[in-house]
Amino acid sequence: MLQQDGVNRRAFLRNAGITALVGAVGGRAPVAAAAGAVFDEPVNGKYDFDTPYSRLGTNCVKWDRPMVQNGKDKVAVGMGIADMDFRAAPCITRALSERMKHENWGYLDSTKPYIESVVKWNKQRYGLTINPEHVVLTTGVHPGIIAALKTFSPPGSRVLLLSPTYNGFYGDLTYTQTKPEDSPMKLVNGRYSIDFEDFERRISHDTNTFILCNPQNPTGNCWSAEDMTRLGEICLRRRVVLLSDEIHCDFVARGQKYTPFASLPNKDIVNNSITFKAASKSFSLAAMKVAWFFTDNLDYLERVKANNRADLSTLGLIANEAAINEGTEWLDQCVSYIDSNHEFVESYMKANVPMIKCVKPQGTYLSWLDVSQVIEKAGLKQQAMEASKNAPKPVTPEQIAEKWFVEHAGVHLNAGSSYGTGGAGHMRMNIATSRKTLEVALNGLAKGTKNL
Ligand SMILES: Cc1ncc(COP(=O)(O)O)c(C=O)c1O
C-alpha cells in the first residue's frame, strides 16, 4: 500500500515535471505567443490555480534544491522557500513577451514610471499615500534592509527581533556583522502575541534597530494598529529605528487586516520608521529582483540611500510593472485561493494528522507547524545530539526533522530552529501551490506520521 502510494506520488510529480519542462522552461509559452495564443486560459475562476504547474528541473530552490541535497531518488514535494508554484499572472508573461520582441538589452534609463506605479498601487490597494520623491528602489527587500543596517547598526551592535521570525533576517545580520537580540513572543493555543515588557527590556545602549515583519513570517500574525503603535512608541522613546518589512502584505486571511506601519496616526512614530516592500511575494517574482523602501524622514532616507545600490534589470522592471499595473484581479483570486488552502490544511491536519498541530494563520501563505510530538516520537533529539558530535556547530532536532520528513513523508519543509528563539519543535510549510499538490504533501504527512 505504502509502496503503491509512493509510486503514485512519484508519478504525479514526474508528470507535473514534464508539464513544467515543456510549459515553463522550454518553448511553449513563447511558441504560444508567436501563434497569437491568449495566455488567460480559465479553468477554475478566471485564472487557473488548480492545475499543478511543476517547477522540477528549473533550477529553483523550492523543488530542485531538496533533490540536490537529498539525492535524486528522494523526490519530495517542495513546501519550503517562500515563493509560489503557480503559473505567473498572464499580464506578466504578456509584457515580457512583448519586450522580448525588441532584441537589445543595453543599459536602462529612468525608473520613474515604476515608482509612479508603486505610489498608485499603494494608494489603490492599501489606501497609503506615499510621496514618490521618498521612494527608493532596491534589488530586493534584503538589500534594502542591509543598507539600513549598514546605516544605523555598526558591526557588533544589536538588532532587535520578535521571534520566531523570518530566518533571512539572521542572514542579513551575519552579513552586516550585527548581533540578533530575540524577544520571544508569547505562545498560547497556537497564537503568538508580543511580550512588550520583554521587548523593551532587551533594548540596550547598542540596540539601534528593530526589524518588524508584518504580516509576520513564519507565524502569520497581522499586527494591529495598537500593537504597532506600542512597539513604535518604545522604539521612538529608546531611540531605536524601526524597519518594517511588509513584503507579505497581500496575503491576509478573510476577516483579518493588514495595517501598513506608515498609516499609523502618530507621525512621530511613523517618522522613526522605514518601510520595505515589493511586488515579488504577491506575484512570485523573487528572481526578478525589484523592491522598494520609503520614509518621510528625509534624514533617514538620504542616509540609507547612500548605502543602497540598485542594479535593476530591464526584464525585472517590466515584470514588476505589469504585475502592479494590471495584476490586481489575478492577485485577488490568488489570495482567495491561498485562503482556502489554509482552511483545507487546518481541517485536514485536525482530521488526519494528530501528531502535527497547526492553526490557520492571519496572513502569509505559510503554515507554522508544531511538530514537537513527531520529534519526540521519532527520537530526533537523540539523532541531533549524535549528529552534533562530529559537526562544526550543533545540529538541531528540526534540521534532522527536515530530512526525516523528506524520507518518511516525501515532503520538504523548513526547519523551525532557523527562525530564532521559539522556533524549536516547529517546521514551516509553504502552501502556495495547487490544491492537488497540497493534498499530495498532506497525505505524505499523514502516512509518514501514522505509525509513530
Ligand atoms: C519577510 C521577508 N522579507 C524579505 C524576503 C526576501 O525579500 P527579497 O527577495 O526581496 O530580498 C522574504 C522572502 O521570503 C521574506 O519572507
Coordinates of C-alpha atoms and ligand atoms in Angstrom, one line a residue:
M1 CA 0.0 0.0 0.0
L2 CA 2.7 2.4 1.1
Q3 CA 4.9 1.4 -1.8
Q4 CA 2.0 1.9 -4.2
D5 CA 1.3 5.4 -2.8
G6 CA 4.9 6.2 -3.1
V7 CA 4.9 5.2 -6.8
N8 CA 1.7 7.2 -7.4
R9 CA 3.2 10.3 -5.7
R10 CA 6.4 10.0 -7.8
A11 CA 4.4 9.5 -11.0
F12 CA 2.3 12.6 -10.1
L13 CA 5.4 14.7 -9.5
R14 CA 7.2 13.3 -12.6
N15 CA 4.2 14.1 -14.9
A16 CA 3.9 17.5 -13.4
G17 CA 7.6 17.9 -14.0
I18 CA 7.2 17.1 -17.7
T19 CA 4.5 19.8 -17.9
A20 CA 6.9 22.3 -16.4
L21 CA 9.7 21.4 -18.8
V22 CA 7.5 21.8 -21.8
G23 CA 5.4 24.7 -20.5
A24 CA 7.7 26.8 -18.4
V25 CA 11.3 26.2 -19.4
G26 CA 11.0 25.0 -22.9
G27 CA 9.5 26.9 -25.7
R28 CA 5.8 26.5 -25.1
A29 CA 5.0 30.0 -23.8
P30 CA 6.9 31.8 -26.5
V31 CA 5.6 29.5 -29.2
A32 CA 2.1 30.1 -28.0
A33 CA 2.8 33.8 -28.0
A34 CA 4.1 33.7 -31.6
A35 CA 1.0 31.8 -32.6
G36 CA -1.1 34.5 -31.1
A37 CA -2.4 32.4 -28.4
V38 CA -4.1 34.0 -25.4
F39 CA -2.4 33.4 -22.1
D40 CA -5.5 33.6 -20.0
E41 CA -6.9 30.1 -20.0
P42 CA -9.6 30.0 -17.4
V43 CA -10.2 26.7 -15.6
N44 CA -11.5 27.4 -12.1
G45 CA -12.3 31.1 -11.9
K46 CA -10.7 33.4 -14.5
Y47 CA -7.2 32.2 -13.7
D48 CA -6.1 28.6 -13.1
F49 CA -4.5 27.9 -9.8
D50 CA -5.8 24.4 -9.7
T51 CA -3.7 22.6 -12.4
P52 CA -0.3 21.7 -10.9
Y53 CA 2.4 23.6 -12.7
S54 CA 5.5 21.8 -11.8
R55 CA 8.8 23.6 -11.5
L56 CA 11.0 20.5 -11.3
G57 CA 14.2 20.9 -13.4
T58 CA 14.0 24.7 -13.5
N59 CA 16.9 25.2 -11.0
C60 CA 14.5 26.5 -8.4
V61 CA 15.2 26.4 -4.7
K62 CA 11.8 25.1 -3.7
W63 CA 11.7 21.9 -5.7
D64 CA 15.2 21.3 -7.1
R65 CA 17.4 22.1 -4.1
P66 CA 15.9 19.3 -1.8
M67 CA 16.7 16.8 -4.6
V68 CA 20.2 18.1 -4.9
Q69 CA 20.6 17.9 -1.1
N70 CA 18.9 14.6 -0.5
G71 CA 19.5 12.7 -3.7
K72 CA 17.5 12.4 -6.9
D73 CA 15.8 9.2 -5.8
K74 CA 14.2 11.2 -2.8
V75 CA 11.6 13.1 -4.7
A76 CA 9.9 15.4 -2.3
V77 CA 7.0 17.8 -2.6
G78 CA 8.7 21.2 -2.3
M79 CA 6.9 23.1 0.5
G80 CA 9.8 25.2 1.7
I81 CA 11.1 28.5 0.5
A82 CA 8.6 31.3 0.2
D83 CA 7.7 31.6 -3.5
M84 CA 4.6 30.2 -5.3
D85 CA 4.2 27.3 -7.7
F86 CA 1.5 29.0 -9.8
R87 CA 1.9 30.0 -13.4
A88 CA 2.7 33.7 -13.4
A89 CA -0.1 36.2 -13.9
P90 CA -0.8 36.4 -17.7
C91 CA -0.2 40.1 -17.7
I92 CA 3.4 39.5 -16.7
T93 CA 4.1 36.9 -19.4
R94 CA 2.4 39.1 -21.9
A95 CA 4.5 42.2 -21.1
L96 CA 7.7 40.2 -21.0
S97 CA 6.9 38.5 -24.4
E98 CA 6.2 41.9 -25.9
R99 CA 9.5 43.3 -24.7
M100 CA 11.4 40.2 -25.9
K101 CA 10.5 41.2 -29.4
H102 CA 12.9 44.1 -29.2
E103 CA 16.3 42.3 -29.1
N104 CA 18.5 44.8 -27.4
W105 CA 19.4 44.7 -23.7
G106 CA 21.5 47.8 -23.1
Y107 CA 21.5 50.0 -20.0
L108 CA 18.2 51.1 -18.6
D109 CA 17.4 54.7 -18.2
S110 CA 14.5 56.0 -16.0
T111 CA 12.9 54.1 -13.2
K112 CA 10.4 56.9 -12.7
P113 CA 7.4 55.2 -14.3
Y114 CA 7.8 52.2 -12.0
I115 CA 8.0 54.5 -8.9
E116 CA 4.8 56.2 -10.1
S117 CA 3.2 52.8 -10.4
V118 CA 4.4 51.9 -6.9
V119 CA 2.8 55.0 -5.5
K120 CA -0.5 54.3 -7.3
W121 CA -0.5 50.7 -6.2
N122 CA 0.0 51.6 -2.6
K123 CA -2.8 54.2 -2.7
Q124 CA -5.3 52.0 -4.5
R125 CA -4.6 48.8 -2.7
Y126 CA -3.8 49.8 0.9
G127 CA -5.0 53.4 1.0
L128 CA -1.5 54.6 1.6
T129 CA -0.3 58.0 0.4
I130 CA 3.4 57.9 -0.5
N131 CA 5.5 60.8 -1.8
P132 CA 7.2 59.5 -5.0
E133 CA 10.3 61.5 -4.0
H134 CA 10.5 59.4 -0.9
V135 CA 10.5 56.0 -2.7
V136 CA 13.8 54.3 -3.3
L137 CA 14.1 51.1 -5.5
T138 CA 16.3 48.2 -4.4
T139 CA 17.1 44.8 -5.9
G140 CA 15.2 43.2 -3.0
V141 CA 13.9 43.7 0.5
H142 CA 17.1 42.1 1.8
P143 CA 19.4 44.6 0.0
G144 CA 17.2 47.4 1.4
I145 CA 17.3 46.1 5.0
I146 CA 21.1 45.6 4.7
A147 CA 21.5 49.2 3.5
A148 CA 19.5 50.3 6.6
L149 CA 21.5 48.1 8.9
K150 CA 24.8 49.5 7.5
T151 CA 23.4 53.0 8.1
F152 CA 22.2 52.6 11.7
S153 CA 23.7 49.5 13.2
P154 CA 27.5 49.3 13.3
P155 CA 29.2 45.9 13.3
G156 CA 28.9 44.3 16.8
S157 CA 25.8 46.2 17.7
R158 CA 22.4 44.5 18.4
V159 CA 19.3 44.3 16.2
L160 CA 16.0 43.6 17.9
L161 CA 13.7 40.9 16.5
L162 CA 10.4 39.4 17.6
S163 CA 11.0 35.7 17.5
P164 CA 10.3 33.3 15.9
T165 CA 11.0 35.5 12.9
Y166 CA 12.0 35.3 9.2
N167 CA 15.3 33.4 9.1
G168 CA 16.6 35.6 6.3
F169 CA 16.9 38.5 8.8
Y170 CA 19.6 36.4 10.6
G171 CA 21.5 36.2 7.3
D172 CA 21.2 40.0 7.0
L173 CA 22.7 40.4 10.4
T174 CA 25.5 38.0 9.7
Y175 CA 26.2 40.0 6.5
T176 CA 26.4 43.3 8.4
Q177 CA 28.2 41.7 11.4
T178 CA 25.5 42.7 13.8
K179 CA 24.0 40.5 16.5
P180 CA 20.4 39.4 16.9
E181 CA 18.5 40.2 20.1
D182 CA 15.5 37.9 20.1
S183 CA 12.4 39.0 22.0
P184 CA 10.5 35.7 22.2
M185 CA 6.8 36.1 21.6
K186 CA 4.2 34.5 23.9
L187 CA 2.5 31.4 22.5
V188 CA -0.9 30.4 23.8
N189 CA -3.0 27.8 21.9
G190 CA -1.0 28.2 18.8
R191 CA -1.4 32.0 18.7
Y192 CA 1.5 34.4 19.1
S193 CA 1.5 37.8 20.9
I194 CA 4.1 40.3 21.8
D195 CA 5.7 40.4 25.2
F196 CA 6.1 44.2 25.4
E197 CA 8.0 44.2 28.7
D198 CA 10.5 41.7 27.4
F199 CA 10.8 43.7 24.2
E200 CA 11.7 46.9 26.0
R201 CA 13.9 45.2 28.5
R202 CA 16.1 43.8 25.6
I203 CA 17.0 47.3 24.3
S204 CA 20.5 48.2 25.5
H205 CA 22.9 51.1 24.6
D206 CA 23.9 49.3 21.4
T207 CA 20.5 48.4 20.1
N208 CA 19.9 50.8 17.2
T209 CA 17.4 49.0 15.0
F210 CA 14.3 46.7 15.3
I211 CA 13.1 44.7 12.3
L212 CA 9.3 44.3 12.3
C213 CA 7.7 41.8 10.0
N214 CA 4.1 42.4 9.1
P215 CA 2.4 40.1 8.3
Q216 CA 4.8 38.0 10.2
N217 CA 6.8 35.3 8.7
P218 CA 6.6 32.5 9.9
T219 CA 3.7 32.8 12.4
G220 CA 1.4 34.7 10.1
N221 CA 0.4 37.4 12.6
C222 CA -1.1 40.6 11.1
W223 CA -0.1 43.2 13.6
S224 CA -2.9 45.5 14.8
A225 CA -2.5 49.3 14.9
E226 CA -2.5 49.1 18.7
D227 CA 0.4 46.6 18.8
M228 CA 2.4 48.5 16.2
T229 CA 1.8 51.9 18.0
R230 CA 3.1 50.4 21.2
L231 CA 6.2 49.0 19.5
G232 CA 6.7 52.3 17.7
E233 CA 6.4 54.3 21.0
I234 CA 9.0 52.1 22.7
C235 CA 11.3 52.4 19.7
L236 CA 10.9 56.2 19.5
R237 CA 11.5 56.7 23.2
R238 CA 14.5 54.4 23.2
R239 CA 16.0 55.8 20.0
V240 CA 15.7 52.5 18.0
V241 CA 15.0 52.9 14.3
L242 CA 12.0 50.7 13.3
L243 CA 12.4 48.8 10.0
S244 CA 9.1 47.5 8.8
D245 CA 9.2 44.6 6.4
E246 CA 5.8 44.3 4.8
I247 CA 6.6 42.1 1.8
H248 CA 3.8 39.6 2.7
C249 CA 1.1 42.3 2.9
D250 CA -1.2 41.0 0.2
F251 CA -1.7 37.6 1.9
V252 CA -4.3 38.3 4.5
A253 CA -6.9 35.8 5.6
R254 CA -10.6 36.5 5.3
G255 CA -11.7 38.7 8.2
Q256 CA -8.1 39.8 9.0
K257 CA -6.5 43.1 8.2
Y258 CA -3.1 44.4 7.0
T259 CA -2.2 47.8 8.6
P260 CA 0.8 49.5 7.0
F261 CA 3.1 50.8 9.7
A262 CA 3.2 54.1 7.7
S263 CA -0.5 54.5 8.1
L264 CA -0.4 54.8 11.9
P265 CA -1.8 58.2 13.1
N266 CA 1.1 59.2 15.2
K267 CA 3.5 60.8 12.8
D268 CA 6.5 60.9 15.2
I269 CA 6.3 57.1 15.4
V270 CA 6.0 56.8 11.6
N271 CA 8.9 59.2 11.1
N272 CA 11.1 56.9 13.1
S273 CA 10.5 54.1 10.6
I274 CA 11.3 52.9 7.1
T275 CA 9.0 50.6 5.2
F276 CA 10.3 47.8 2.9
K277 CA 8.0 46.3 0.3
A278 CA 7.9 44.6 -3.0
A279 CA 5.5 43.0 -5.5
S280 CA 7.8 40.0 -5.5
K281 CA 5.9 37.9 -2.9
S282 CA 2.5 38.9 -4.2
F283 CA 3.2 37.9 -7.8
S284 CA 6.1 35.4 -7.1
L285 CA 8.7 37.5 -8.9
A286 CA 11.5 36.8 -6.4
A287 CA 14.2 36.2 -9.0
M288 CA 13.2 39.4 -10.9
K289 CA 14.9 41.5 -8.2
V290 CA 12.9 44.6 -7.7
A291 CA 11.7 46.0 -4.3
W292 CA 11.3 49.5 -2.7
F293 CA 11.6 51.3 0.6
F294 CA 10.2 54.6 1.7
T295 CA 10.1 57.0 4.6
D296 CA 9.1 60.6 5.1
N297 CA 12.1 61.1 7.4
L298 CA 14.4 62.7 4.9
D299 CA 17.5 62.3 7.2
Y300 CA 16.9 58.5 7.3
L301 CA 16.1 58.4 3.6
E302 CA 19.2 60.1 2.4
R303 CA 21.5 58.2 4.7
V304 CA 20.1 54.8 3.7
K305 CA 20.0 55.7 0.1
A306 CA 23.8 56.3 0.3
N307 CA 24.3 52.7 1.2
N308 CA 21.9 51.3 -1.4
R309 CA 22.9 50.5 -5.0
A310 CA 20.1 49.1 -7.1
D311 CA 21.3 47.3 -10.2
L312 CA 17.9 46.7 -11.7
S313 CA 17.3 44.7 -14.9
T314 CA 15.0 45.5 -17.8
L315 CA 13.0 42.3 -17.5
G316 CA 12.7 42.7 -13.8
L317 CA 11.2 46.1 -14.1
I318 CA 8.9 45.1 -17.0
A319 CA 7.6 42.1 -15.0
N320 CA 7.0 44.1 -11.8
E321 CA 5.4 47.0 -13.6
A322 CA 3.0 44.7 -15.4
A323 CA 2.2 43.0 -12.2
I324 CA 1.2 46.0 -10.2
N325 CA -0.4 47.9 -13.1
E326 CA -2.5 45.0 -14.4
G327 CA -2.4 42.1 -12.0
T328 CA -5.0 43.1 -9.4
E329 CA -7.6 40.6 -10.5
W330 CA -5.1 37.8 -10.7
L331 CA -3.8 38.6 -7.2
D332 CA -7.2 38.8 -5.6
Q333 CA -8.0 35.4 -7.0
C334 CA -4.7 34.0 -5.8
V335 CA -5.1 35.4 -2.3
S336 CA -8.6 33.8 -2.1
Y337 CA -7.2 30.5 -3.3
I338 CA -4.4 30.6 -0.7
D339 CA -7.0 31.4 2.0
S340 CA -9.0 28.3 1.0
N341 CA -5.7 26.3 1.1
H342 CA -5.1 27.4 4.7
E343 CA -8.6 26.3 5.6
F344 CA -8.0 22.9 3.9
V345 CA -4.7 22.5 5.7
E346 CA -6.2 23.2 9.1
S347 CA -9.1 20.8 8.7
Y348 CA -7.0 18.1 7.0
M349 CA -4.5 18.2 9.8
K350 CA -7.1 18.0 12.5
A351 CA -8.8 15.0 10.9
N352 CA -5.8 13.1 9.7
V353 CA -2.5 14.2 11.2
P354 CA -3.0 14.2 15.0
M355 CA 0.8 14.3 15.5
I356 CA 1.1 17.8 14.0
K357 CA -0.7 20.8 15.3
C358 CA -1.4 23.9 13.3
V359 CA -3.9 26.8 13.4
K360 CA -5.0 28.9 10.4
P361 CA -2.7 31.9 10.3
Q362 CA -3.9 35.5 10.0
G363 CA -1.7 36.2 7.0
T364 CA 1.1 35.0 4.7
Y365 CA 1.0 31.7 2.7
L366 CA 3.0 29.9 5.3
S367 CA 1.8 27.4 7.8
W368 CA 3.7 27.1 11.0
L369 CA 3.5 23.5 12.2
D370 CA 4.0 22.3 15.7
V371 CA 5.9 19.0 15.1
S372 CA 7.2 18.6 18.7
Q373 CA 5.4 15.2 19.0
V374 CA 7.0 13.9 15.8
I375 CA 10.4 15.0 17.1
E376 CA 9.8 13.2 20.4
K377 CA 8.3 10.0 19.0
A378 CA 10.8 9.6 16.1
G379 CA 13.7 10.1 18.5
L380 CA 15.0 13.1 16.5
K381 CA 16.5 14.9 19.6
Q382 CA 18.9 11.9 20.2
Q383 CA 19.8 11.8 16.5
A384 CA 20.6 15.6 16.6
M385 CA 22.8 15.0 19.6
E386 CA 24.6 12.2 17.8
A387 CA 25.0 14.3 14.6
S388 CA 26.3 17.3 16.6
K389 CA 29.3 15.3 17.9
N390 CA 31.0 15.4 14.5
A391 CA 29.6 18.7 13.2
P392 CA 31.3 22.2 13.3
K393 CA 28.2 23.6 15.0
P394 CA 25.2 22.0 16.9
V395 CA 22.7 20.2 14.7
T396 CA 19.1 20.9 15.8
P397 CA 16.3 18.3 16.0
E398 CA 14.4 20.4 13.4
Q399 CA 17.3 20.1 11.0
I400 CA 17.1 16.3 11.5
A401 CA 13.3 16.6 11.1
E402 CA 13.8 18.3 7.7
K403 CA 15.5 15.2 6.4
W404 CA 13.1 12.9 8.3
F405 CA 10.1 14.5 6.6
V406 CA 11.7 14.1 3.1
E407 CA 12.3 10.4 3.8
H408 CA 9.2 9.4 5.6
A409 CA 6.6 11.8 4.2
G410 CA 8.1 12.8 0.9
V411 CA 7.7 16.5 1.8
H412 CA 10.3 19.2 2.1
L413 CA 9.6 21.7 4.9
N414 CA 11.8 24.3 6.5
A415 CA 13.4 23.7 9.9
G416 CA 11.8 25.8 12.7
S417 CA 15.1 26.3 14.5
S418 CA 16.3 28.6 11.8
Y419 CA 13.6 31.2 12.8
G420 CA 15.3 32.0 16.1
T421 CA 14.3 31.6 19.7
G422 CA 10.9 29.9 19.8
G423 CA 11.3 28.0 16.5
A424 CA 12.1 24.8 18.2
G425 CA 9.6 22.0 17.7
H426 CA 8.3 23.6 14.6
M427 CA 8.5 23.4 10.8
R428 CA 7.4 25.9 8.2
M429 CA 5.2 24.8 5.3
N430 CA 4.6 26.9 2.3
I431 CA 1.1 26.3 1.0
A432 CA 1.2 28.5 -2.2
T433 CA 0.6 25.6 -4.5
S434 CA -2.2 23.8 -6.3
R435 CA -4.7 22.0 -4.1
K436 CA -3.7 18.7 -5.7
T437 CA 0.0 19.2 -4.8
L438 CA -1.0 20.3 -1.3
E439 CA -3.1 17.1 -1.0
V440 CA -0.1 15.0 -2.0
A441 CA 2.0 16.7 0.6
L442 CA -0.6 16.4 3.4
N443 CA -1.2 12.7 2.5
G444 CA 2.5 12.2 2.8
L445 CA 2.5 13.9 6.3
A446 CA -0.5 11.7 7.4
K447 CA 1.2 8.5 6.2
G448 CA 4.6 9.3 7.4
T449 CA 3.5 10.1 11.0
K450 CA 0.8 7.4 11.2
N451 CA 2.8 4.7 12.8
L452 CA 4.9 6.7 15.2
Ligands
LIG1 C1 9.7 38.6 5.5 C2 10.5 38.5 4.2 N1 11.3 39.6 3.9 C3 12.1 39.5 2.8 C4 12.1 38.4 2.0 C5 13.0 38.4 0.8 O1 12.9 39.5 0.1 P1 13.7 39.8 -1.3 O2 13.7 38.6 -2.1 O3 13.0 41.0 -1.9 O4 15.1 40.2 -0.9 C6 11.3 37.3 2.3 C7 11.4 36.1 1.5 O5 10.9 35.1 1.8 C8 10.5 37.4 3.5 O6 9.7 36.4 3.8

